[in-house]
Short mmCIF file of C-alpha atoms in Angstrom, two decimals:
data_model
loop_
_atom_site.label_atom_id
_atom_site.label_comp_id
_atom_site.label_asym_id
_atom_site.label_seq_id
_atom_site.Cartn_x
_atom_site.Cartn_y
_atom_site.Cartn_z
CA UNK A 11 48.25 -97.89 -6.44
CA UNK A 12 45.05 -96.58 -7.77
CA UNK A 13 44.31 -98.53 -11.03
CA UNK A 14 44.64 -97.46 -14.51
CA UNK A 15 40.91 -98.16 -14.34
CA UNK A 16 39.65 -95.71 -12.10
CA UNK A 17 42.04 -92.77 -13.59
CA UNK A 18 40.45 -93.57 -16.86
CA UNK A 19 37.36 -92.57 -14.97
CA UNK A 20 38.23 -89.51 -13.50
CA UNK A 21 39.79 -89.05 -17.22
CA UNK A 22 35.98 -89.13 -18.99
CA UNK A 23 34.53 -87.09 -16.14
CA UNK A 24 36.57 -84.48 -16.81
CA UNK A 25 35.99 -84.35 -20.81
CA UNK A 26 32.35 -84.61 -20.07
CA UNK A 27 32.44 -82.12 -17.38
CA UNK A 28 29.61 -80.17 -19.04
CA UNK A 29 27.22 -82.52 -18.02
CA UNK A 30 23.83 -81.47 -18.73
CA UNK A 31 22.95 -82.09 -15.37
CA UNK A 32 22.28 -79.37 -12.84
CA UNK A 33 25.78 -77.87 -12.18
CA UNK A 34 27.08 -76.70 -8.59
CA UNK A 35 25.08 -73.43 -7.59
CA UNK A 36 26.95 -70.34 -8.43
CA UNK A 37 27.11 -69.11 -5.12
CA UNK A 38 28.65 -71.92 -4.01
CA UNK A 39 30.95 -72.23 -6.85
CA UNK A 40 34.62 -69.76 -7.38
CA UNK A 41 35.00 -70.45 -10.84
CA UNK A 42 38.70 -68.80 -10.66
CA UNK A 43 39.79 -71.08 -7.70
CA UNK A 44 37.54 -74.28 -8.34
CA UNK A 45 36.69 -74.06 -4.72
CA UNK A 46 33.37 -75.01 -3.42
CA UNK A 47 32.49 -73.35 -0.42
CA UNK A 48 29.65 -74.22 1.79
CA UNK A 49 27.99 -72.85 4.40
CA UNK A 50 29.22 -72.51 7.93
CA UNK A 51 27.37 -72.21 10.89
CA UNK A 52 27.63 -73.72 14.08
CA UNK A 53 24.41 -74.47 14.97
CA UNK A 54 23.00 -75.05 11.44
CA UNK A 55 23.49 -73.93 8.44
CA UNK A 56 20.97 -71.28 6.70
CA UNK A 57 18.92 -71.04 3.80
CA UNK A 58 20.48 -71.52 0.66
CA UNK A 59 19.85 -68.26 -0.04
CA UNK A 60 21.94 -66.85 2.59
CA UNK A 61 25.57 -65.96 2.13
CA UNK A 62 28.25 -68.65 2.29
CA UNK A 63 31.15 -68.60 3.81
CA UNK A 64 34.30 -71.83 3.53
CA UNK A 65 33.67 -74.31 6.24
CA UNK A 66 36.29 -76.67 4.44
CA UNK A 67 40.18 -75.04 3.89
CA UNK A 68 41.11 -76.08 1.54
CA UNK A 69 37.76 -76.67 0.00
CA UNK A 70 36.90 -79.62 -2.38
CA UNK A 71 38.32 -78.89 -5.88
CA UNK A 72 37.91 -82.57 -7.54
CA UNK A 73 35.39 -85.36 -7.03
CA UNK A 74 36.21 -87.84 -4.19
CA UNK A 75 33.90 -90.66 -5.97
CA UNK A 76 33.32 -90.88 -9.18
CA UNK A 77 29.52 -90.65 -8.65
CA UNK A 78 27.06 -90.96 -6.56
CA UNK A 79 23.96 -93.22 -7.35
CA UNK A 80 20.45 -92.86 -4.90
CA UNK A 81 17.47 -95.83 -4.31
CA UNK A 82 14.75 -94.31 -2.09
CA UNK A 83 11.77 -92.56 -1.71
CA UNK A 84 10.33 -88.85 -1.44
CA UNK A 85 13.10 -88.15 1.14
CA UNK A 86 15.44 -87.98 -1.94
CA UNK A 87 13.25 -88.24 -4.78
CA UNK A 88 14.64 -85.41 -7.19
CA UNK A 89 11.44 -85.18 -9.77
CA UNK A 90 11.61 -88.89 -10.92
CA UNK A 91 7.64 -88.62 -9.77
CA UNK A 92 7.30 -85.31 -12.38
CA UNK A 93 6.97 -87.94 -15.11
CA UNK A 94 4.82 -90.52 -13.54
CA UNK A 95 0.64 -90.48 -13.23
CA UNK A 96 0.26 -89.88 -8.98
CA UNK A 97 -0.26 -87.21 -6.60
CA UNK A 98 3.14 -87.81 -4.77
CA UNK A 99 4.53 -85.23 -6.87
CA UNK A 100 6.39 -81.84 -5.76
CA UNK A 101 6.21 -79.91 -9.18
CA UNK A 102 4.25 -76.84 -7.82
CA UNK A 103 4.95 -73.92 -5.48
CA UNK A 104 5.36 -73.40 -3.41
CA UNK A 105 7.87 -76.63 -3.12
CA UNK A 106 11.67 -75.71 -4.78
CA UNK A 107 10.94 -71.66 -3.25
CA UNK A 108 14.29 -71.95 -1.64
CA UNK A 109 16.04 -73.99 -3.72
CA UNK A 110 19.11 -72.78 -5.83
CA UNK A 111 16.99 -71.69 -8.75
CA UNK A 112 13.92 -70.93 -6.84
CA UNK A 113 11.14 -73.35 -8.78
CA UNK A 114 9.69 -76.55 -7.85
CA UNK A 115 11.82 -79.28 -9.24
CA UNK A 116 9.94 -82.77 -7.75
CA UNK A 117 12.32 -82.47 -4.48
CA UNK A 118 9.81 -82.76 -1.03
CA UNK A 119 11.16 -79.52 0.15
CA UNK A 120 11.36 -76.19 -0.10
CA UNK A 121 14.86 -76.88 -0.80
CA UNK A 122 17.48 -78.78 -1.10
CA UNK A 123 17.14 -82.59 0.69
CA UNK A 124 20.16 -84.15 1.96
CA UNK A 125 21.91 -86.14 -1.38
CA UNK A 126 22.38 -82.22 -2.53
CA UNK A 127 23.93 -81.45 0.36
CA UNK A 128 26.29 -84.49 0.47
CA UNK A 129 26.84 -84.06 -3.52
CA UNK A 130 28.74 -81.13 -2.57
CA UNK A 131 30.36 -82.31 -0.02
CA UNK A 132 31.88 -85.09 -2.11
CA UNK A 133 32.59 -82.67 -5.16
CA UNK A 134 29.75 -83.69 -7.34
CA UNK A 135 27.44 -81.71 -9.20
CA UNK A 136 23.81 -82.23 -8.44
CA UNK A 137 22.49 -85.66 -9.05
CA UNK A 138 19.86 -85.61 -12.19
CA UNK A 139 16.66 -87.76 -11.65
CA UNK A 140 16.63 -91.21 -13.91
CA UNK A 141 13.54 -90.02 -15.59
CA UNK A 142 14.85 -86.55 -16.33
CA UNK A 143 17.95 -86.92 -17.90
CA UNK A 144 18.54 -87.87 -21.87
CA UNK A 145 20.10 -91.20 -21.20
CA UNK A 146 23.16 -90.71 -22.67
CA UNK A 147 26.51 -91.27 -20.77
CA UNK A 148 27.38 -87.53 -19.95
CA UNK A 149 24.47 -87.41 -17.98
CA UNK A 150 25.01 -90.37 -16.02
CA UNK A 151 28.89 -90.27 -15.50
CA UNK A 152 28.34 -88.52 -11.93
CA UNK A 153 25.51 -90.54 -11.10
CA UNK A 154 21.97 -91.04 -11.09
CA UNK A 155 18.88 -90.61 -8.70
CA UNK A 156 16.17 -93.23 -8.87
CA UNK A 157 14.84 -92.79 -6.10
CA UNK A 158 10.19 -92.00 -5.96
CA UNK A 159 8.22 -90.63 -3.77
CA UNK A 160 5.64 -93.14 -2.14
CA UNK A 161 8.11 -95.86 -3.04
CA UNK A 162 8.54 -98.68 -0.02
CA UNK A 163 10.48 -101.72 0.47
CA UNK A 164 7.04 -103.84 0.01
CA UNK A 165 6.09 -103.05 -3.83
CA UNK A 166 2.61 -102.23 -3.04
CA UNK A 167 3.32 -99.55 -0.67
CA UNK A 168 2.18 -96.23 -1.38
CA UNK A 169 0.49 -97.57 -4.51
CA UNK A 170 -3.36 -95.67 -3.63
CA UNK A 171 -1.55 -92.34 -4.64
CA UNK A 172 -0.76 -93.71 -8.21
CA UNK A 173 2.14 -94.74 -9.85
CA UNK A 174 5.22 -95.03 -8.17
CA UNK A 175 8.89 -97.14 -9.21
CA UNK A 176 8.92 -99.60 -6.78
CA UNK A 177 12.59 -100.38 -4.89
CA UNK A 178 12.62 -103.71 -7.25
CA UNK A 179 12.29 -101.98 -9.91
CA UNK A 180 14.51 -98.96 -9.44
CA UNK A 181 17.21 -101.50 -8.34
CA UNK A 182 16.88 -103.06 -11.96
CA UNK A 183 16.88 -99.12 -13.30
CA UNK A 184 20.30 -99.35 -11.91
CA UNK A 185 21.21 -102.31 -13.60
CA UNK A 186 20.10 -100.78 -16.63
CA UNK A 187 22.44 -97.56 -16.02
CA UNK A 188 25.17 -100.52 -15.26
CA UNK A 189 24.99 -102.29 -18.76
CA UNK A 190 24.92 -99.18 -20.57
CA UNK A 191 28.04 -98.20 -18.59
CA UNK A 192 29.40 -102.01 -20.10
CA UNK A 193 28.63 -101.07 -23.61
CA UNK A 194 30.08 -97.08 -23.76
CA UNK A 195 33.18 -98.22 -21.51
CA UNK A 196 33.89 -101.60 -21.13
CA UNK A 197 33.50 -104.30 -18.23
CA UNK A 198 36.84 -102.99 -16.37
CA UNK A 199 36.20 -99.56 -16.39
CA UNK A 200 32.79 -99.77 -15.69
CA UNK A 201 33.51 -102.16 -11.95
CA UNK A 202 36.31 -99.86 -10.82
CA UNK A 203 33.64 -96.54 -11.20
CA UNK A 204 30.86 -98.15 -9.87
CA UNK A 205 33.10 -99.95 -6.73
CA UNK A 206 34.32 -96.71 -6.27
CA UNK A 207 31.18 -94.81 -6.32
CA UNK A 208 28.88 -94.55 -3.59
CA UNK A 209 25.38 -95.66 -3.27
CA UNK A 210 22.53 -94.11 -1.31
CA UNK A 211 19.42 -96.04 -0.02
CA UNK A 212 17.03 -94.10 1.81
CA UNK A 213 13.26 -96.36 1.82
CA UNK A 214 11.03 -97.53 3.96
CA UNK A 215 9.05 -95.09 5.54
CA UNK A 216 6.33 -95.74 2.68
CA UNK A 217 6.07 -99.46 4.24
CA UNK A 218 4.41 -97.79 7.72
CA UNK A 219 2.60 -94.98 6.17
CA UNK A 220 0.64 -96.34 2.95
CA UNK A 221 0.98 -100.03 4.63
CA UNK A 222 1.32 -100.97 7.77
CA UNK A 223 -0.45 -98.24 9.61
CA UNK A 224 -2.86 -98.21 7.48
CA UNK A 225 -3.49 -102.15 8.14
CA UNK A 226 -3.66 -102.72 3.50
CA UNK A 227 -4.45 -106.90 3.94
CA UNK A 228 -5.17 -106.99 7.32
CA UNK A 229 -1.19 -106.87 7.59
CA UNK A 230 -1.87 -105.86 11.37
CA UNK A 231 -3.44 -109.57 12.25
CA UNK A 232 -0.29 -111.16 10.36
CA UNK A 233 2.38 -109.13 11.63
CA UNK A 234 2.95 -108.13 14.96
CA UNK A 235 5.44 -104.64 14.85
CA UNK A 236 8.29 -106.58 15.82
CA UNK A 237 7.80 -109.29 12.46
CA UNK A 238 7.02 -106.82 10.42
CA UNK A 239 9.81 -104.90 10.94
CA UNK A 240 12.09 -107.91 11.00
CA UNK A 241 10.38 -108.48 7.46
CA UNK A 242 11.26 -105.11 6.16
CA UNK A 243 15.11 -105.36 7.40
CA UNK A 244 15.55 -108.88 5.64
CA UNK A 245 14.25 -107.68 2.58
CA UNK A 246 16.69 -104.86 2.47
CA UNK A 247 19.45 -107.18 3.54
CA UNK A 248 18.85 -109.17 0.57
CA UNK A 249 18.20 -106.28 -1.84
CA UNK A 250 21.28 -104.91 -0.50
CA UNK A 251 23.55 -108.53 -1.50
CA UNK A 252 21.88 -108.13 -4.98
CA UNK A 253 23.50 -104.79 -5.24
CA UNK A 254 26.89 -105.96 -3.75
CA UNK A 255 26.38 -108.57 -6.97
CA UNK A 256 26.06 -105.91 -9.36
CA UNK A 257 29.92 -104.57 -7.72
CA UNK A 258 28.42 -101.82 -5.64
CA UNK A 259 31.10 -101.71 -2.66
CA UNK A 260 30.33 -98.41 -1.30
CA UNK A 261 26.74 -98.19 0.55
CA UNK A 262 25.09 -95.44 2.48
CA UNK A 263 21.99 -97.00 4.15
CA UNK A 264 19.79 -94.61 5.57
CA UNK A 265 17.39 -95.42 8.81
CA UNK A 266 14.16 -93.93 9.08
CA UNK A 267 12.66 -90.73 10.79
CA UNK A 268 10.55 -90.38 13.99
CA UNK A 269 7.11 -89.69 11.69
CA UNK A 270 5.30 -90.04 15.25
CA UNK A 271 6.47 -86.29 15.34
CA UNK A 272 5.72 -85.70 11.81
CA UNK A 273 2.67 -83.06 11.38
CA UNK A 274 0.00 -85.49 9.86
CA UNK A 275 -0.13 -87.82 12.97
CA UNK A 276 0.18 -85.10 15.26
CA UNK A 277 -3.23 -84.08 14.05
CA UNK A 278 -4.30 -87.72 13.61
CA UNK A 279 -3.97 -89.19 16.97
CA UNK A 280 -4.78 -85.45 18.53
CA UNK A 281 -1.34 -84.59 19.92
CA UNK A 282 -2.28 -82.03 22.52
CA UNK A 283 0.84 -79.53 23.07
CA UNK A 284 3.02 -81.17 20.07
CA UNK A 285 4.13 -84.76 21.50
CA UNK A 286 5.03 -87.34 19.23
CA UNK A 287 3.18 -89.99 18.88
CA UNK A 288 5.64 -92.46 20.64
CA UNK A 289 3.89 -95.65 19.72
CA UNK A 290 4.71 -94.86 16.00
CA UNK A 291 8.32 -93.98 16.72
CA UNK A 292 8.83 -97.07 18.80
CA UNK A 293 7.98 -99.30 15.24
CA UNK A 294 10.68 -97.12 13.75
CA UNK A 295 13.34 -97.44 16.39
CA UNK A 296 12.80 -101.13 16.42
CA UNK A 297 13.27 -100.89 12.42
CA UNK A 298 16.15 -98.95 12.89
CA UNK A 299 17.67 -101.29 15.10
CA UNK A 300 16.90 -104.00 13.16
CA UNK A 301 18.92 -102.43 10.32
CA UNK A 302 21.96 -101.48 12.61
CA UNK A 303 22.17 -105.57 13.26
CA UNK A 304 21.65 -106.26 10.03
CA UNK A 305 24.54 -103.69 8.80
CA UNK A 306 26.96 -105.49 11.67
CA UNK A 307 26.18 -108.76 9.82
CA UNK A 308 26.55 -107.58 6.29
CA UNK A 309 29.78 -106.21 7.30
CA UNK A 310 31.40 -109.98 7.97
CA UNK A 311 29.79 -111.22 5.39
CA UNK A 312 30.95 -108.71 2.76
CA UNK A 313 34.26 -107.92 4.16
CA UNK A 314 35.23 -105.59 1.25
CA UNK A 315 32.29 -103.68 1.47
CA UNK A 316 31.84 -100.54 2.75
CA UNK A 317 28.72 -100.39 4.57
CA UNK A 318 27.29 -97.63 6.87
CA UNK A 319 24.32 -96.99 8.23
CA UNK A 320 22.74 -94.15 9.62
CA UNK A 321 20.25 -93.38 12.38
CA UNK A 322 17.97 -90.45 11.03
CA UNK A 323 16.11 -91.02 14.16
CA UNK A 324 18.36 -90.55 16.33
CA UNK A 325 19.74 -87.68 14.54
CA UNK A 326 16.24 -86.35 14.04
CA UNK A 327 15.46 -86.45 17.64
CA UNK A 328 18.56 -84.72 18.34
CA UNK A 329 17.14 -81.74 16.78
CA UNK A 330 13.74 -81.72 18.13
CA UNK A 331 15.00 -81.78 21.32
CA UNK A 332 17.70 -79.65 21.22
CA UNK A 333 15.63 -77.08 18.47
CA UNK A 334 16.85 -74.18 20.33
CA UNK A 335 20.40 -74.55 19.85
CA UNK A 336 19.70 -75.22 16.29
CA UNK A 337 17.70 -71.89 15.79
CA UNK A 338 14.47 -73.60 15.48
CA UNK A 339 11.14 -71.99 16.39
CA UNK A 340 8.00 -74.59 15.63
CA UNK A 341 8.87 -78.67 16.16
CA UNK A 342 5.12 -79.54 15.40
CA UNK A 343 3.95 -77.56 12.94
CA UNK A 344 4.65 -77.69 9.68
CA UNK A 345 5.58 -74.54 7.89
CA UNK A 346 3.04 -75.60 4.75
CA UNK A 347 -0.44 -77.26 5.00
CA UNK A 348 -3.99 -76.93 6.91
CA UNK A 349 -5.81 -77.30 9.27
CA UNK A 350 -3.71 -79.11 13.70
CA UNK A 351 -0.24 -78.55 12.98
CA UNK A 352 -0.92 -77.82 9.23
CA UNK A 353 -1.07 -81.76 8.99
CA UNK A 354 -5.05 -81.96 7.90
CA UNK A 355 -3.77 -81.50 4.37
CA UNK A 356 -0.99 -81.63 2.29
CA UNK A 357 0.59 -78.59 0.99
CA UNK A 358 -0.50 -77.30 -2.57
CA UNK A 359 -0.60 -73.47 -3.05
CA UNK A 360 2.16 -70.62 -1.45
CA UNK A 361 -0.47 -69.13 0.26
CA UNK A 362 -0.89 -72.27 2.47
CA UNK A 363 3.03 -71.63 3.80
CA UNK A 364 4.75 -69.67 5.64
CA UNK A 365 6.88 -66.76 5.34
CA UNK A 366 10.35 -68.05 6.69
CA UNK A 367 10.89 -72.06 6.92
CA UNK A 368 14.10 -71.87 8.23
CA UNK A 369 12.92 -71.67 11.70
CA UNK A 370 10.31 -74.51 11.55
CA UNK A 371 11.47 -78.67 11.39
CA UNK A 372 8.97 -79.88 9.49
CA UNK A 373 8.19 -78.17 5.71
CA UNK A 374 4.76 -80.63 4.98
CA UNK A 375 3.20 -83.10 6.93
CA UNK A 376 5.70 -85.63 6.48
CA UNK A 377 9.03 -83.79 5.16
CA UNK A 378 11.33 -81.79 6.88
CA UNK A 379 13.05 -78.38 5.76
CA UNK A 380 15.99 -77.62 3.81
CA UNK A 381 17.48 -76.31 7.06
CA UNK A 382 17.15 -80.13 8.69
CA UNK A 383 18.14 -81.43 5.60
CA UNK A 384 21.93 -79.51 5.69
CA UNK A 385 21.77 -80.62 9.22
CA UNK A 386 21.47 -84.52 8.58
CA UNK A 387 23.72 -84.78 5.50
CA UNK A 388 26.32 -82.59 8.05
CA UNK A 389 26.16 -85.53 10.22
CA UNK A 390 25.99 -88.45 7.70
CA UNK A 391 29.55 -86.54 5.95
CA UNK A 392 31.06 -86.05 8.91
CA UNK A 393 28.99 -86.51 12.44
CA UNK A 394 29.03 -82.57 12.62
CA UNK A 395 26.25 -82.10 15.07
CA UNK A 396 25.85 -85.81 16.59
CA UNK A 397 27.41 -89.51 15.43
CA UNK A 398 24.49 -91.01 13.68
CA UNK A 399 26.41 -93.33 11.70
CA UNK A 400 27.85 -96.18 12.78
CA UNK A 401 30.09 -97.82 12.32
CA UNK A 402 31.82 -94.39 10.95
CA UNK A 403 30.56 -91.50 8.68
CA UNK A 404 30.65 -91.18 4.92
CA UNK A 405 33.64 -88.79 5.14
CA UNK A 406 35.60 -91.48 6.74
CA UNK A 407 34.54 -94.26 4.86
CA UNK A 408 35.27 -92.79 1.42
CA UNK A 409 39.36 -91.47 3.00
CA UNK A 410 39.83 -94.83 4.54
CA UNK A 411 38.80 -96.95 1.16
CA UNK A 412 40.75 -93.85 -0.76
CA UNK A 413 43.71 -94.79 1.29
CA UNK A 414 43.61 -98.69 0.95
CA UNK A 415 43.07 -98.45 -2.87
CA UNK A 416 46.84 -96.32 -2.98
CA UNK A 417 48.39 -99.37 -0.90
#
């Protein structure tokens, strides 16, 4: 049976449901039914401006997890970076133009990015930055994003664009929120929410941009791809066991995107007609591999963990290839920057974008659009478009461990 515990926690949510933090969009939310409805399309799903209609019947009308807590970098970074000194920040238009309220809010987008997306799916509210919320427990009850833009596995990485909180240290952010769940609810309470939460890692990108490309220390003359790669995934397996320490049991572990394709080294390396860069993306399919193993052996080792991890390569490539059944126009240009591809330079005033982004992949030199985005965290929640999680989706993960915890 589900413990007294978790109802308790499902019990404060509920009193504390006006959460200062930023509430379902009202489009997307019937206030008379308490149905969220999101959008349905079979190739991909539009704008968030467009009109929804229910994909789920019936649709989501209570949380599924208590919360939802995200590690990572700009891929998810909500506006933790708004507060920090560096110029990996998304505050200005024309980033956040086709987000829910239409301003720049620190996400790399002009959008949503994919933890929105699955928030909704798992019948959260939007997830409030670490930095950006008050600190007090109504704002954390749902969860918390930690996650900074130019952040990397390596602590270094990323660090020539300014200040950045590192993986380390947004790990020990999360301890923080942890203790301060101890004292406002007691020990108990506090390792049935966060067991039954989920937790969102997506890093490492950061590590080949600002790092290893790059060659910071020589790193190129130490590490051959294949070590340094191997380097990254055993940090991550081990940052990963200190989480499982702090009673984490629910993990989303996020691989990384083909950035060979990605506007900036399109230009770089002088793509001629658009073609990625493949000896880029074959560092990042080796990383991604090396994190598939290392999820397999996590797995045995953690037996009442939950652990999946997902191929955003794969499921990236999946949509460059196929970017005509997914309504997309332009795969190498991005829809905001300068100068090959718009990848010269990074995107900084509305007049460098263009008019629609739904119909291009890639919003700035290294981030995709909203429109990708919905399509990704469609196939993380429930393989929608293509299985890039293995060894099941989030959807099935959080029914199955829903299930076991009624036994």
């Amino acid at each position: 049976m589900l413990t007294t515990h978790l109802l308790a926690i499902f019990l404060i949510s509920a009193i504390v449901s006006h959460s200062k933090a930023l509430r379902f969009p009202q489009e997307l939310y019937n206030l008379s039914s308490n149905q969220i409805f999101i959008v349905d399309n079979l190739s991909r799903p539009p704008s968030s401006s467009a009109s929804p209609t229910p994909l789920l019947s019936p649709a989501v009308s209570s949380p599924l997890v208590p919360a939802l807590f995200i590690i990572g970098d700009s891929t998810v970074d909500c506006g933790n970076n708004n507060y920090l000194g560096t110029f990996a920040r998304a505050d200005r238009p024309p980033y956040g133009r086709d987000f829910d309220t239409h301003l720049p809010t620190g996400r790399f987008c002009n959008g949503r990015i994919p933890v929105d997306y699955l928030a909704l799916h798992l019948g959260l509210p939007f997830v409030p930055s670490y930095l950006g919320q008050t600190g007090e427990l109504e704002d954390m009850l749902h969860g918390v994003n930690y996650a900074s833009a130019a952040a990397g596995i390596i602590f270094s990485s990323g660090s020539e664009l300014g200040q950045h909180i590192s993986l380390t240290h947004q790990i020990q952010q999360f301890s923080d929120t942890y203790q301060q769940f101890v004292l406002s609810l007691g020990e108990d309470v506090t390792i049935d929410l966060i067991s039954s939460s989920v937790l969102y890692v997506s890093i490492g990108i950061n590590d080949y941009i600002h790092y290893y490309l790059r060659n910071v220390s020589n790193v190129q003359n130490l590490y051959l791809p294949w070590g340094f790669n191997q380097f990254l995934a055993s940090t991550m397996r081990q940052e990963i066991k200190n989480l499982y320490n702090t009673n984490v049991r629910r993990f989303v572990v996020m691989g990384l995107p083909p950035i060979g394709c990605a506007p900036y080294y399109l230009q770089r390396y002088k793509s001629n007609n658009g073609e990625c860069v493949e000896e880029i993306n074959d560092m990042i399919m080796e990383f991604n591999f090396f994190m598939r193993y290392m999820t397999d052996e996590l797995l045995h080792e953690l037996p009442d963990a939950g652990i999946i991890f997902c191929d955003v390569f794969q499921g990236s490539m999946d949509i460059i290839r196929n970017h005509k059944s997914y309504g997309f126009e332009s795969t190498a240009n991005a829809c905001c920057g300068l100068g090959k591809y718009n990848g010269w330079m990074m995107c900084m005033s509305p007049q460098m974008a263009c008019r629609n982004a739904s119909d291009h992949i890639w919003w700035d030199q290294f981030h995709p659009t909203d429109a990708v985005n919905a399509i990704l965290a469609d196939n993380v929640w429930s393989s929608r478009h293509t299985e890039m999680c293995y060894p099941m989706n989030l959807e099935k993960m959080v029914f199955s461990q829903s299930l076991n915890n009624l036994v």
